[in-house]
Coordinates of C-alpha atoms and ligand atoms in Angstrom, one line a residue:
X1 CA 103.1 49.8 41.1
X2 CA 100.6 47.0 41.7
X3 CA 103.4 44.6 42.7
X4 CA 104.5 46.6 45.7
X5 CA 100.9 46.9 46.8
X6 CA 100.5 43.1 46.8
X7 CA 103.5 42.7 49.0
X8 CA 102.7 45.4 51.6
X9 CA 99.0 44.6 52.1
X10 CA 99.3 41.0 53.1
X11 CA 102.0 42.0 55.5
X12 CA 99.7 44.4 57.3
X13 CA 97.0 41.7 57.5
X14 CA 99.4 38.9 58.4
X15 CA 99.2 39.6 62.1
X16 CA 95.4 39.5 61.9
X17 CA 95.4 36.2 60.2
X18 CA 97.9 34.8 62.7
X19 CA 95.6 36.0 65.4
X20 CA 92.6 34.5 63.8
X21 CA 94.3 31.2 63.5
X22 CA 95.6 31.2 67.0
X23 CA 92.3 32.3 68.6
X24 CA 89.9 30.3 66.5
X25 CA 87.6 28.2 68.7
X26 CA 89.2 25.1 67.2
X27 CA 92.5 25.9 68.9
X28 CA 91.8 24.9 72.5
X29 CA 93.8 25.5 75.5
X30 CA 92.6 24.2 78.9
X31 CA 89.0 23.2 79.2
X32 CA 86.9 23.8 76.2
X33 CA 84.7 26.9 76.1
X34 CA 80.9 26.2 76.5
X35 CA 78.9 26.2 73.2
X36 CA 77.3 29.6 73.8
X37 CA 80.7 31.2 74.2
X38 CA 82.1 29.3 71.2
X39 CA 79.2 30.7 69.1
X40 CA 80.0 34.3 70.3
X41 CA 83.7 33.8 69.5
X42 CA 82.9 32.4 66.1
X43 CA 80.6 35.4 65.4
X44 CA 83.3 37.9 66.4
X45 CA 85.8 36.0 64.3
X46 CA 83.6 36.1 61.2
X47 CA 82.9 39.8 61.8
X48 CA 86.6 40.5 61.9
X49 CA 87.3 38.4 58.8
X50 CA 84.6 40.3 56.9
X51 CA 86.1 43.6 57.9
X52 CA 89.6 42.4 56.9
X53 CA 88.3 41.3 53.5
X54 CA 86.5 44.6 53.0
X55 CA 89.7 46.4 53.8
X56 CA 91.8 44.3 51.5
X57 CA 89.3 44.9 48.7
X58 CA 88.9 48.6 49.1
X59 CA 91.8 50.3 50.9
X60 CA 95.2 50.9 49.5
X61 CA 98.0 50.3 52.1
X62 CA 99.1 53.4 54.0
X63 CA 102.5 54.7 53.0
X64 CA 105.0 53.1 55.4
X65 CA 105.5 55.8 58.0
X66 CA 108.8 54.9 59.8
X67 CA 109.3 51.8 61.9
X68 CA 106.3 50.5 63.7
X69 CA 106.6 50.3 67.5
X70 CA 106.4 46.8 68.9
X71 CA 106.9 44.6 72.0
X72 CA 110.6 45.4 72.2
X73 CA 109.8 49.1 72.7
X74 CA 107.4 48.3 75.5
X75 CA 110.0 46.4 77.5
X76 CA 111.9 49.6 78.3
X77 CA 108.8 51.8 78.8
X78 CA 108.7 53.9 82.0
X79 CA 106.2 56.1 83.8
X80 CA 103.3 53.8 83.5
X81 CA 100.1 55.2 84.9
X82 CA 96.4 54.6 84.4
X83 CA 94.6 57.1 82.2
X84 CA 91.2 55.5 81.7
X85 CA 89.2 52.4 81.5
X86 CA 85.9 51.4 80.0
X87 CA 83.8 48.3 79.9
X88 CA 86.1 46.4 77.7
X89 CA 89.5 48.1 77.6
X90 CA 92.0 49.7 80.0
X91 CA 94.4 52.4 78.9
X92 CA 97.8 53.2 80.4
X93 CA 100.1 56.1 79.7
X94 CA 103.8 55.2 79.1
X95 CA 107.0 56.8 78.0
X96 CA 108.9 54.8 75.4
X97 CA 112.6 54.3 75.9
X98 CA 115.1 56.5 73.9
X99 CA 115.7 57.3 71.1
X100 CA 111.9 57.6 70.5
X101 CA 111.1 58.5 74.0
X102 CA 107.6 59.7 73.3
X103 CA 104.5 59.4 75.4
X104 CA 102.0 56.9 74.3
X105 CA 98.8 55.3 75.3
X106 CA 98.7 51.5 75.7
X107 CA 95.4 49.8 75.3
X108 CA 94.6 46.3 76.3
X109 CA 91.7 44.1 77.5
X110 CA 90.4 45.1 80.9
X111 CA 90.4 41.8 82.7
X112 CA 88.2 43.1 85.5
X113 CA 86.0 45.2 83.3
X114 CA 82.3 44.6 83.0
X115 CA 82.6 43.0 79.5
X116 CA 85.0 40.2 80.7
X117 CA 83.5 39.7 84.2
X118 CA 79.9 39.5 82.8
X119 CA 81.0 36.9 80.3
X120 CA 82.8 34.9 83.0
X121 CA 79.7 34.9 85.2
X122 CA 77.7 33.7 82.2
X123 CA 80.1 31.1 80.8
X124 CA 82.6 30.4 83.5
X125 CA 85.5 30.4 81.1
X126 CA 88.0 33.3 81.7
X127 CA 90.3 32.4 78.8
X128 CA 87.5 32.4 76.3
X129 CA 86.0 35.6 77.7
X130 CA 89.3 37.4 77.4
X131 CA 89.6 36.2 73.8
X132 CA 86.1 37.5 73.1
X133 CA 87.0 40.9 74.5
X134 CA 90.3 40.8 72.6
X135 CA 88.4 40.6 69.3
X136 CA 87.1 44.1 70.0
X137 CA 90.6 45.4 70.4
X138 CA 91.7 43.6 67.2
X139 CA 88.8 45.1 65.3
X140 CA 89.7 48.5 66.6
X141 CA 93.3 48.0 65.6
X142 CA 92.3 46.8 62.1
X143 CA 90.2 49.9 61.6
X144 CA 92.9 52.2 62.9
X145 CA 95.4 50.6 60.5
X146 CA 93.3 51.4 57.5
X147 CA 91.7 54.8 58.4
X148 CA 93.7 58.0 58.4
X149 CA 92.4 61.3 59.6
X150 CA 93.4 64.0 62.1
X151 CA 90.2 63.2 64.0
X152 CA 91.1 59.5 64.6
X153 CA 93.7 58.6 67.1
X154 CA 97.0 57.4 65.5
X155 CA 98.1 53.8 65.9
X156 CA 101.8 53.7 66.4
X157 CA 102.1 49.9 66.6
X158 CA 101.0 46.9 68.6
X159 CA 102.4 44.1 70.7
X160 CA 101.0 40.6 70.4
X161 CA 102.4 38.4 73.0
X162 CA 101.3 34.9 71.8
X163 CA 103.2 33.1 74.5
X164 CA 100.9 34.4 77.2
X165 CA 98.4 31.9 78.4
X166 CA 95.5 31.3 78.6
X167 CA 94.6 34.1 76.2
X168 CA 96.9 35.7 73.8
X169 CA 97.6 39.2 75.1
X170 CA 97.4 42.1 72.7
X171 CA 98.3 45.7 73.3
X172 CA 97.8 48.5 70.9
X173 CA 100.2 51.5 71.1
X174 CA 98.4 54.8 70.4
X175 CA 98.8 58.5 70.3
X176 CA 98.2 59.7 73.9
X177 CA 95.3 62.1 74.5
X178 CA 93.4 63.6 77.4
X179 CA 89.9 62.4 78.1
X180 CA 87.2 64.9 77.2
X181 CA 86.0 66.9 80.2
X182 CA 82.5 68.1 79.2
X183 CA 82.0 70.2 82.3
X184 CA 85.4 72.0 81.8
X185 CA 84.5 72.5 78.1
X186 CA 81.2 74.2 79.0
X187 CA 83.3 76.9 80.7
X188 CA 85.7 77.6 77.9
X189 CA 85.4 80.4 75.4
X190 CA 83.1 79.9 72.4
X191 CA 85.9 79.9 69.9
X192 CA 87.4 76.7 71.5
X193 CA 84.1 75.0 71.8
X194 CA 83.4 75.8 68.1
X195 CA 86.7 74.2 67.2
X196 CA 85.8 71.0 68.9
X197 CA 82.5 70.9 67.0
X198 CA 84.2 71.7 63.8
X199 CA 86.8 68.9 64.4
X200 CA 83.9 66.5 65.0
X201 CA 82.1 67.6 61.8
X202 CA 85.3 67.1 59.8
X203 CA 85.6 63.6 61.3
X204 CA 82.0 62.8 60.4
X205 CA 82.5 64.0 56.9
X206 CA 85.5 61.6 56.6
X207 CA 83.6 58.7 58.1
X208 CA 80.6 59.3 55.8
X209 CA 82.9 59.2 52.8
X210 CA 85.6 56.8 54.0
X211 CA 87.5 54.3 51.9
X212 CA 85.5 51.6 53.7
X213 CA 82.2 53.2 52.9
X214 CA 80.0 55.1 55.4
X215 CA 81.1 54.2 59.0
X216 CA 78.9 54.7 62.0
X217 CA 79.9 54.9 65.6
X218 CA 77.3 52.7 67.3
X219 CA 78.3 53.7 70.8
X220 CA 78.8 57.5 70.3
X221 CA 79.5 59.3 73.5
X222 CA 81.9 62.0 74.7
X223 CA 83.9 59.4 76.5
X224 CA 84.9 57.8 73.2
X225 CA 86.9 60.9 72.4
X226 CA 90.2 62.4 73.6
X227 CA 92.0 65.7 73.0
X228 CA 95.5 65.6 71.5
X229 CA 97.2 69.0 71.2
X230 CA 93.8 70.8 71.0
X231 CA 92.4 68.5 68.4
X232 CA 89.4 66.2 69.1
X233 CA 90.0 62.6 68.2
X234 CA 88.0 59.5 68.4
X235 CA 89.8 56.6 70.2
X236 CA 87.1 53.9 70.7
X237 CA 86.5 52.2 67.4
X238 CA 85.5 48.7 68.5
X239 CA 81.8 49.3 68.2
X240 CA 81.4 50.6 64.7
X241 CA 79.6 49.4 61.6
X242 CA 80.8 49.8 58.1
X243 CA 77.7 48.3 56.6
X244 CA 74.4 50.1 56.2
X245 CA 71.4 48.3 57.6
X246 CA 69.6 45.9 55.2
X247 CA 65.9 46.4 54.5
X248 CA 62.9 45.4 52.5
X249 CA 60.7 48.3 53.0
X250 CA 61.0 51.8 54.6
X251 CA 59.5 50.4 57.7
X252 CA 62.7 48.5 58.4
X253 CA 64.7 51.8 58.4
X254 CA 63.8 53.3 61.7
X255 CA 66.6 55.3 63.3
X256 CA 65.6 55.4 67.0
X257 CA 66.9 57.6 69.8
X258 CA 65.4 58.0 73.3
X259 CA 63.8 61.3 72.4
X260 CA 63.1 60.9 68.7
X261 CA 62.6 58.4 65.9
X262 CA 63.4 59.0 62.3
X263 CA 62.3 56.9 59.3
X264 CA 64.7 56.7 56.5
X265 CA 64.2 55.4 52.9
X266 CA 65.0 51.8 51.9
X267 CA 66.9 51.9 48.6
X268 CA 68.3 48.8 46.8
X269 CA 68.0 46.7 50.0
X270 CA 69.9 49.2 52.2
X271 CA 68.7 52.0 54.5
X272 CA 70.0 54.9 52.6
X273 CA 72.4 57.1 54.7
X274 CA 71.5 55.5 58.0
X275 CA 75.1 55.4 59.2
X276 CA 75.8 59.0 58.4
X277 CA 72.5 60.1 60.0
X278 CA 73.1 58.2 63.2
X279 CA 76.5 59.9 63.6
X280 CA 75.0 63.4 62.9
X281 CA 72.1 63.1 65.3
X282 CA 74.5 61.9 68.0
X283 CA 76.9 64.8 67.3
X284 CA 73.8 67.1 67.7
X285 CA 72.6 65.6 71.0
X286 CA 76.0 65.1 72.7
X287 CA 78.1 68.0 71.3
X288 CA 76.3 70.7 69.4
X289 CA 73.5 71.4 71.8
X290 CA 76.0 71.9 74.7
X291 CA 78.9 73.5 73.0
X292 CA 77.7 75.5 70.0
X293 CA 75.2 78.1 71.0
X294 CA 76.0 79.9 74.2
X295 CA 78.1 83.0 74.2
X296 CA 78.6 82.8 70.5
X297 CA 79.0 86.2 68.8
X298 CA 75.5 87.7 68.4
X299 CA 75.6 87.9 64.6
X300 CA 76.6 84.2 64.3
X301 CA 73.8 83.0 66.5
X302 CA 71.1 82.7 63.8
X303 CA 73.4 80.6 61.6
X304 CA 74.3 78.4 64.6
X305 CA 70.6 78.1 65.4
X306 CA 70.0 76.9 61.8
X307 CA 72.8 74.3 62.1
X308 CA 71.3 73.0 65.4
X309 CA 67.8 72.9 63.9
X310 CA 69.0 71.1 60.7
X311 CA 71.2 68.5 62.4
X312 CA 68.5 68.0 65.1
X313 CA 65.9 67.2 62.5
X314 CA 68.4 65.4 60.2
X315 CA 67.8 67.7 57.3
X316 CA 71.6 68.0 56.7
X317 CA 73.9 65.2 55.7
X318 CA 77.6 65.3 56.6
X319 CA 78.5 67.3 53.5
X320 CA 76.0 70.1 54.2
X321 CA 76.9 70.2 57.9
X322 CA 80.6 70.6 57.0
X323 CA 79.7 73.4 54.5
X324 CA 77.6 75.2 57.2
X325 CA 80.5 75.0 59.7
X326 CA 83.0 76.3 57.1
X327 CA 80.8 79.3 56.5
X328 CA 80.7 80.1 60.2
X329 CA 84.5 79.7 60.3
X330 CA 84.9 82.1 57.4
X331 CA 82.6 84.7 58.9
X332 CA 84.4 84.5 62.2
X333 CA 88.0 84.6 60.8
X334 CA 87.3 87.5 58.5
X335 CA 85.7 89.6 61.1
X336 CA 82.5 89.7 59.1
X337 CA 80.6 88.7 62.3
X338 CA 81.3 92.1 63.9
X339 CA 78.3 94.3 64.1
X340 CA 78.5 97.7 62.6
X341 CA 78.1 100.2 65.4
X342 CA 79.7 103.5 66.5
X343 CA 83.4 102.9 67.4
X344 CA 84.6 103.4 71.0
X345 CA 88.2 103.3 70.0
X346 CA 88.7 107.1 70.1
X347 CA 88.0 107.0 73.8
X348 CA 91.3 105.1 74.4
X349 CA 94.9 106.2 74.1
X350 CA 97.4 103.8 72.6
X351 CA 100.6 103.1 74.5
X352 CA 103.2 100.8 72.9
X353 CA 105.4 98.3 74.8
X354 CA 103.5 98.8 78.0
X355 CA 103.9 96.2 80.7
X356 CA 100.9 94.6 82.1
X357 CA 100.6 94.0 85.9
X358 CA 98.3 91.4 87.3
X359 CA 97.3 92.9 90.6
X360 CA 94.3 94.7 89.4
X361 CA 92.7 92.4 87.0
X362 CA 89.0 91.7 87.2
X363 CA 87.5 88.4 86.1
X364 CA 85.1 87.8 83.3
X365 CA 83.5 84.7 81.8
X366 CA 84.3 82.7 79.8
X367 CA 87.9 83.9 79.9
X368 CA 91.1 82.3 78.5
X369 CA 92.7 83.0 81.8
X370 CA 91.5 82.0 85.3
X371 CA 93.2 85.0 87.0
X372 CA 91.9 87.8 84.8
X373 CA 89.8 88.7 81.8
X374 CA 91.4 87.4 78.7
X375 CA 89.2 87.3 75.6
X376 CA 89.7 86.8 71.9
X377 CA 89.0 89.8 69.7
X378 CA 89.3 90.5 66.0
X379 CA 90.9 93.9 66.2
X380 CA 91.4 97.0 68.5
X381 CA 87.9 98.3 67.6
X382 CA 86.3 95.1 69.0
X383 CA 88.5 95.3 72.1
X384 CA 87.4 98.9 72.7
X385 CA 83.9 97.9 72.2
X386 CA 84.2 95.0 74.8
X387 CA 86.0 97.2 77.3
X388 CA 83.3 99.9 77.1
X389 CA 80.7 97.3 77.8
X390 CA 82.4 96.1 81.0
X391 CA 81.8 98.6 83.8
X392 CA 85.2 97.6 85.5
X393 CA 87.3 97.9 82.4
X394 CA 89.7 100.8 82.2
X395 CA 92.2 99.6 79.7
X396 CA 93.0 96.6 77.5
X397 CA 96.3 95.1 76.3
X398 CA 96.5 93.4 73.0
X399 CA 98.9 90.5 73.5
X400 CA 100.8 88.7 70.7
X401 CA 99.1 85.4 71.5
X402 CA 96.9 84.1 68.7
X403 CA 94.0 81.8 69.1
X404 CA 93.6 78.7 66.9
X405 CA 91.7 80.7 64.2
X406 CA 95.2 82.2 63.9
X407 CA 94.6 84.9 61.4
X408 CA 93.6 88.0 63.3
X409 CA 91.9 87.1 66.5
X410 CA 94.3 87.8 69.4
X411 CA 93.9 87.3 73.0
X412 CA 93.3 90.6 74.7
X413 CA 93.6 91.3 78.4
X414 CA 91.1 93.6 80.0
X415 CA 92.0 95.2 83.3
X416 CA 90.6 97.8 85.7
X417 CA 94.0 99.4 86.3
X418 CA 94.4 102.9 84.9
Ligands
ATP501 N1 94.7 57.4 73.2 C1 94.2 57.7 74.5 N2 94.8 58.6 75.2 C2 94.3 58.9 76.5 N3 93.2 58.3 77.0 C3 92.6 57.3 76.3 C4 93.0 57.0 75.0 N4 92.2 56.0 74.5 C5 91.3 55.8 75.5 N5 91.5 56.6 76.6 C6 90.7 56.6 77.8 O1 90.5 55.3 78.2 C7 89.1 55.0 78.3 C8 88.7 53.6 77.8 O2 89.1 53.4 76.4 P1 88.1 52.9 75.4 O3 86.9 53.9 75.2 O4 88.8 52.5 74.1 O5 87.6 51.5 76.1 P2 86.2 50.8 76.2 O6 86.3 49.7 77.1 O7 85.8 50.5 74.7 O8 85.2 52.0 76.7 P3 83.6 52.1 76.7 O9 83.2 51.4 77.9 O10 83.4 53.5 76.7 O11 83.2 51.4 75.4 C9 88.4 56.1 77.4 O12 87.1 56.5 77.9 C10 89.4 57.3 77.6 O13 89.1 58.1 78.7
NAG502 C1 63.4 73.3 63.8 O1 62.5 74.4 63.5 C2 61.2 74.0 63.4 C3 60.4 75.3 62.9 O2 60.6 76.3 63.8 C4 60.6 73.4 64.7 O3 59.3 73.0 64.5 C5 61.5 72.2 65.0 O4 61.1 71.7 66.3 C6 63.0 72.6 65.1 N1 63.8 71.4 65.4 C7 64.8 71.4 66.2 C8 65.5 70.1 66.4 O5 65.1 72.3 66.9
NAG503 C1 79.7 64.5 49.7 O1 80.9 65.0 49.1 C2 81.8 63.9 48.6 C3 83.1 64.6 48.2 O2 82.9 65.7 47.4 C4 81.1 63.2 47.5 O3 81.9 62.2 47.0 C5 79.8 62.6 48.0 O4 79.0 62.0 47.0 C6 78.9 63.7 48.7 N1 77.8 63.0 49.3 C7 76.6 63.4 49.2 C8 75.5 62.6 49.9 O5 76.2 64.4 48.5

């Protein structure tokens, strides 16, 4: 129904246009911004209009998913607390009033952040500097409105308080997550770490093939991601590019990292695949090298090593990387990763409905539980095998708890009680 589409899309962009009109450098409040700042503002405004135009041309509007949350909902919000701040933005947690009542993240410009304070030092114009920073938030909101993927934090709504002076104050209302704790992750079982890498690869596959073209995260670091119900999601989308670098020769297509430089091909005036490749190498250097290899099942290690090698040398695109991860997932879920060796199971007697005490647990690493040894196994055979390999282990209890791979792996408790 093309008619309906025409109605919905301008509505989604209306806010943006209003914002552009209100914040354009021609609309002055107070002393005029100095020329340098006016140029910066104008550049951001053009960047945002280009993005809005690209979206209008290429993205069909998302199906209306209930009522959007707005300023009225924020008035009654309770339980405000700070969850994070970066150079540009500050994020608060809040609980919306009933009947919604859900926990959300509220993102707004960080007035005392490095971005705004640096600008004020340079230009001496707080109002203009806040507007400059607000463009980043608007860009992020515009992207969140048109992208949809489990690996991208959900935008519930926004509040645009245009009465606020000197700069219009904008707040985006997002799905609440938990900042990624790399140190903590290094100590979690392999299966969980693998899941985070797989989530990331699925996101990179989506970004490489997105409705807006291939999207690259220019500032790709663990702190741009949060966990929501065990799923990795990107939350910082202000510094992304939806356009591949323009070029005349291959020499223009250098992809540089502190440790390595790649030269890509210049095809039809664009550096072919540069956006996708930048994302992949960043995923390799910030995530895969830390999370993927250690304590992986022995039989999966060669495949994981291949993945690391291929992404570290940019031999794989997003498609091949996703395929390689799916293969590992399949081997893992189906138990094909188990080594064929003599079974230890006959050394154990099965007791049903037995109650597990906690007093005599021993600890192992990396365990699902801090107080004992809780591991994920594919079946009783594997559990017997693990128990026989731990000198303290006398018995094991197969619990009904499933891990995220859901099918067969269960969490199994190993104890030294007889
Ligand atoms: N939806 C969310 N739920 C929970 N915490 C979040 C959420 N979004 C962001 N955060 C936290 O707030 C911090 C700042 O957010 P964001 O990264 O968007 O701001 P920024 O100023 O662009 O940051 P940076 O300086 O890293 O570019 C993040 O590092 C993260 O820890
Ligand atoms: C990949 O393997 C090749 C051959 O063994 C090696 O020369 C190269 O350094 C490896 N690359 C990475 C990123 O590990
Ligand atoms: C990756 O897969 C998608 C979806 O199947 C396809 O449209 C795209 O062309 C593929 N990309 C490459 C580089 O092969």
